[in-house]
Coordinates of C-alpha atoms in Angstrom, one line a residue:
M1 CA -110.7 132.5 43.1
S2 CA -114.2 132.1 41.1
Q3 CA -114.6 128.6 39.4
I4 CA -117.8 129.8 37.4
W5 CA -116.6 130.9 34.5
A6 CA -114.2 127.1 34.8
P7 CA -116.2 125.1 31.3
L8 CA -114.6 127.8 29.1
A9 CA -111.3 125.7 30.2
E10 CA -112.6 122.5 29.3
G11 CA -110.9 120.6 27.2
Q12 CA -108.7 123.4 26.3
R13 CA -104.6 124.4 26.9
P14 CA -103.9 127.4 28.3
G15 CA -101.6 129.7 26.9
I16 CA -98.5 131.0 29.2
Y17 CA -97.1 134.3 29.9
V18 CA -94.0 135.0 31.4
P19 CA -94.0 138.7 33.4
G20 CA -93.7 141.3 30.9
Q21 CA -95.3 139.6 28.2
F22 CA -98.7 141.0 26.6
I23 CA -101.7 138.9 26.8
Y24 CA -103.1 141.8 23.8
L25 CA -102.5 144.7 22.5
Q26 CA -104.3 148.1 22.4
G27 CA -105.5 149.0 18.9
T28 CA -105.6 145.2 17.7
Q29 CA -109.0 143.1 16.4
A30 CA -110.8 141.7 19.3
D31 CA -111.3 137.9 17.7
T32 CA -111.1 136.2 21.6
F33 CA -111.4 137.4 24.9
F34 CA -109.4 135.0 27.4
Y35 CA -110.2 133.5 30.8
L36 CA -107.4 133.7 33.1
V37 CA -106.9 130.4 35.0
S38 CA -103.7 131.7 37.1
G39 CA -101.5 134.5 37.6
A40 CA -101.8 138.1 37.4
A41 CA -102.6 140.2 35.0
R42 CA -102.4 143.9 34.5
S43 CA -104.8 145.9 32.3
F44 CA -103.9 149.5 30.9
I45 CA -104.9 152.6 28.9
S46 CA -101.9 153.8 26.7
S47 CA -101.7 157.6 25.2
E48 CA -99.6 159.1 21.8
S49 CA -97.3 160.6 23.9
G50 CA -96.4 157.6 25.9
G51 CA -98.5 158.0 29.7
E52 CA -100.0 154.9 30.6
R53 CA -103.2 154.9 32.9
V54 CA -103.8 151.4 34.8
L55 CA -107.5 150.2 34.3
T56 CA -107.1 147.2 36.6
V57 CA -105.1 144.2 38.3
H58 CA -106.6 140.3 36.9
R59 CA -106.3 137.7 38.7
A60 CA -107.0 134.2 38.3
G61 CA -110.8 134.1 37.3
D62 CA -110.9 137.1 35.9
L63 CA -112.4 137.8 31.8
M64 CA -110.0 139.7 30.2
G65 CA -110.7 141.9 26.9
E66 CA -113.9 140.7 26.9
A67 CA -115.8 143.9 26.2
S68 CA -114.1 144.7 22.9
F69 CA -114.5 141.7 22.4
F70 CA -118.6 141.7 22.2
D71 CA -118.1 144.9 20.7
E72 CA -116.4 143.9 18.0
R73 CA -114.4 147.2 17.4
P74 CA -110.6 147.4 18.1
R75 CA -109.2 147.1 21.8
V76 CA -109.0 150.0 23.7
S77 CA -106.5 148.4 26.8
S78 CA -103.5 146.8 26.1
A79 CA -102.9 143.1 29.0
V80 CA -99.5 142.3 29.9
A81 CA -98.6 139.4 32.7
L82 CA -97.2 140.8 36.3
V83 CA -96.1 136.8 37.1
R84 CA -96.1 133.5 35.4
S85 CA -99.8 133.4 34.3
E86 CA -101.6 131.1 32.4
A87 CA -105.1 132.0 29.8
I88 CA -107.2 130.4 28.3
S89 CA -108.1 131.9 24.7
V90 CA -112.4 132.6 24.1
D91 CA -113.0 132.2 20.1
R92 CA -116.6 133.0 19.3
E93 CA -116.5 129.0 17.7
R94 CA -115.3 128.2 21.7
L95 CA -118.3 130.3 23.1
N96 CA -121.1 129.7 21.0
A97 CA -120.2 125.8 21.7
V98 CA -119.6 127.0 25.8
F99 CA -122.8 128.4 25.7
R100 CA -124.7 125.7 24.4
A101 CA -123.3 123.2 26.7
H102 CA -124.0 125.9 29.7
P103 CA -126.9 128.9 29.3
D104 CA -126.7 129.7 32.5
L105 CA -123.7 131.5 32.2
A106 CA -125.0 133.9 29.5
L107 CA -126.5 136.5 32.2
P108 CA -123.3 136.3 34.5
M109 CA -121.9 137.0 31.5
L110 CA -123.9 140.0 30.7
Q111 CA -123.5 141.2 33.9
Y112 CA -119.3 141.2 34.1
L113 CA -119.4 142.5 31.2
A114 CA -120.9 146.0 32.4
R115 CA -119.1 145.9 35.1
T116 CA -116.0 146.5 32.8
V117 CA -117.8 148.4 30.9
R118 CA -119.2 151.0 34.4
M119 CA -114.9 150.8 35.2
V120 CA -113.8 151.8 31.6
T121 CA -116.5 154.6 31.5
G122 CA -115.8 155.6 35.5
H123 CA -112.0 156.1 34.7
V124 CA -112.3 158.1 31.6
D125 CA -115.5 160.2 32.6
D126 CA -114.3 161.8 36.2
M127 CA -111.1 159.6 38.0
S128 CA -109.2 162.6 36.9
F129 CA -111.1 165.1 38.8
L130 CA -111.6 163.3 41.9
R131 CA -109.3 163.9 45.0
A132 CA -106.5 161.1 45.8
D133 CA -108.6 159.7 48.9
Q134 CA -111.7 159.8 46.6
R135 CA -110.4 157.4 43.6
V136 CA -108.5 155.4 46.5
A137 CA -112.3 154.8 48.0
R138 CA -113.4 154.4 44.3
Y139 CA -111.5 151.8 43.6
L140 CA -111.4 149.7 46.8
L141 CA -115.3 149.5 45.7
S142 CA -114.8 148.0 42.6
L143 CA -112.6 145.3 43.3
P144 CA -114.1 141.6 44.4
E145 CA -113.9 140.3 47.9
E146 CA -112.3 137.2 48.7
A147 CA -114.3 134.1 50.0
E148 CA -112.6 136.1 53.1
K149 CA -115.1 138.4 53.7
G150 CA -114.5 141.5 53.1
R151 CA -111.0 141.3 52.0
L152 CA -109.4 142.7 48.6
A153 CA -107.1 141.4 46.8
C154 CA -104.6 144.0 46.6
T155 CA -101.3 146.2 46.6
H156 CA -100.4 150.3 47.3
E157 CA -98.2 150.3 44.1
E158 CA -101.4 147.7 42.4
I159 CA -103.4 150.4 43.7
G160 CA -101.5 153.4 42.5
F161 CA -101.1 152.5 39.6
S162 CA -104.8 152.4 39.0
V163 CA -106.2 155.4 40.4
G164 CA -102.9 157.5 39.0
V165 CA -101.2 158.7 42.5
S166 CA -97.8 157.7 43.7
R167 CA -97.8 154.5 46.2
V168 CA -96.7 156.9 49.3
T169 CA -99.9 158.9 48.5
V170 CA -101.5 155.8 48.7
S171 CA -100.6 154.9 52.1
R172 CA -100.9 158.0 53.4
V173 CA -104.6 157.3 52.3
L174 CA -104.8 154.2 53.3
G175 CA -103.4 154.9 56.6
D176 CA -106.2 158.0 57.0
F177 CA -108.8 154.8 55.9
V178 CA -107.3 152.6 59.3
R179 CA -107.3 155.8 61.2
R180 CA -110.6 156.4 60.7
G181 CA -111.7 152.4 61.3
W182 CA -113.2 152.3 57.5
V183 CA -110.6 149.0 56.4
E184 CA -107.9 146.8 57.9
T185 CA -104.7 146.9 56.1
A186 CA -102.8 142.9 55.7
Y187 CA -100.3 141.5 53.3
R188 CA -100.6 142.2 49.6
G189 CA -104.8 143.0 50.5
V190 CA -107.5 145.5 52.6
R191 CA -110.2 144.3 54.6
L192 CA -113.0 146.5 54.6
K193 CA -114.8 147.6 57.8
D194 CA -117.2 150.2 57.2
R195 CA -118.3 150.1 53.0
R196 CA -120.4 153.0 53.5
A197 CA -118.3 155.1 55.0
L198 CA -116.2 154.3 51.8
Q199 CA -118.9 154.7 49.1
E200 CA -120.3 158.4 50.6
L201 CA -116.1 159.6 50.4
A202 CA -116.6 158.2 46.6
D203 CA -119.8 160.1 45.8
A204 CA -119.3 163.3 48.1
P205 CA -118.7 166.2 45.6
G206 CA -114.9 166.6 44.4

């Protein structure tokens, strides 16, 4: 868990969210964003027909809903707790106070925001036009590594939700990656062994 955003939680009481409880809703005004102190949450986009496209699974230490907060427009996605989770709600007054006390956080915040925008753009622009193996490769490359170098916290189900394929397809694709020596699979995680090969696959013509 990254501690870089810990100042956001100083002196604040986190909200408690049970599994299945929404943390924020698509289409609502983004007056706050959230710092996930513990647990896990899934962010997704809903269509008018009731379909869903998962954007990512947030882990403890992540920010959530920050893009719409800074854009000052209605939220483009929803987030729901997957397990019992604690999250700090950060409004503009609180953020300004944190920046005054910790001005060094401004640049990491901009970098985090840029990664979020890139992730959403990638989903909207081209994920539907990529082969399943390219989608999985691109998703794995987008995940932050844990303290243990190369290890990514993700399950087959989470990957499938995020790239729009079945769990069976994810298992098949990861099995192929293992045979090629690109990744190793572990309990609730994947370890990258050949990032360059995955990047070449992700960037290849569909």
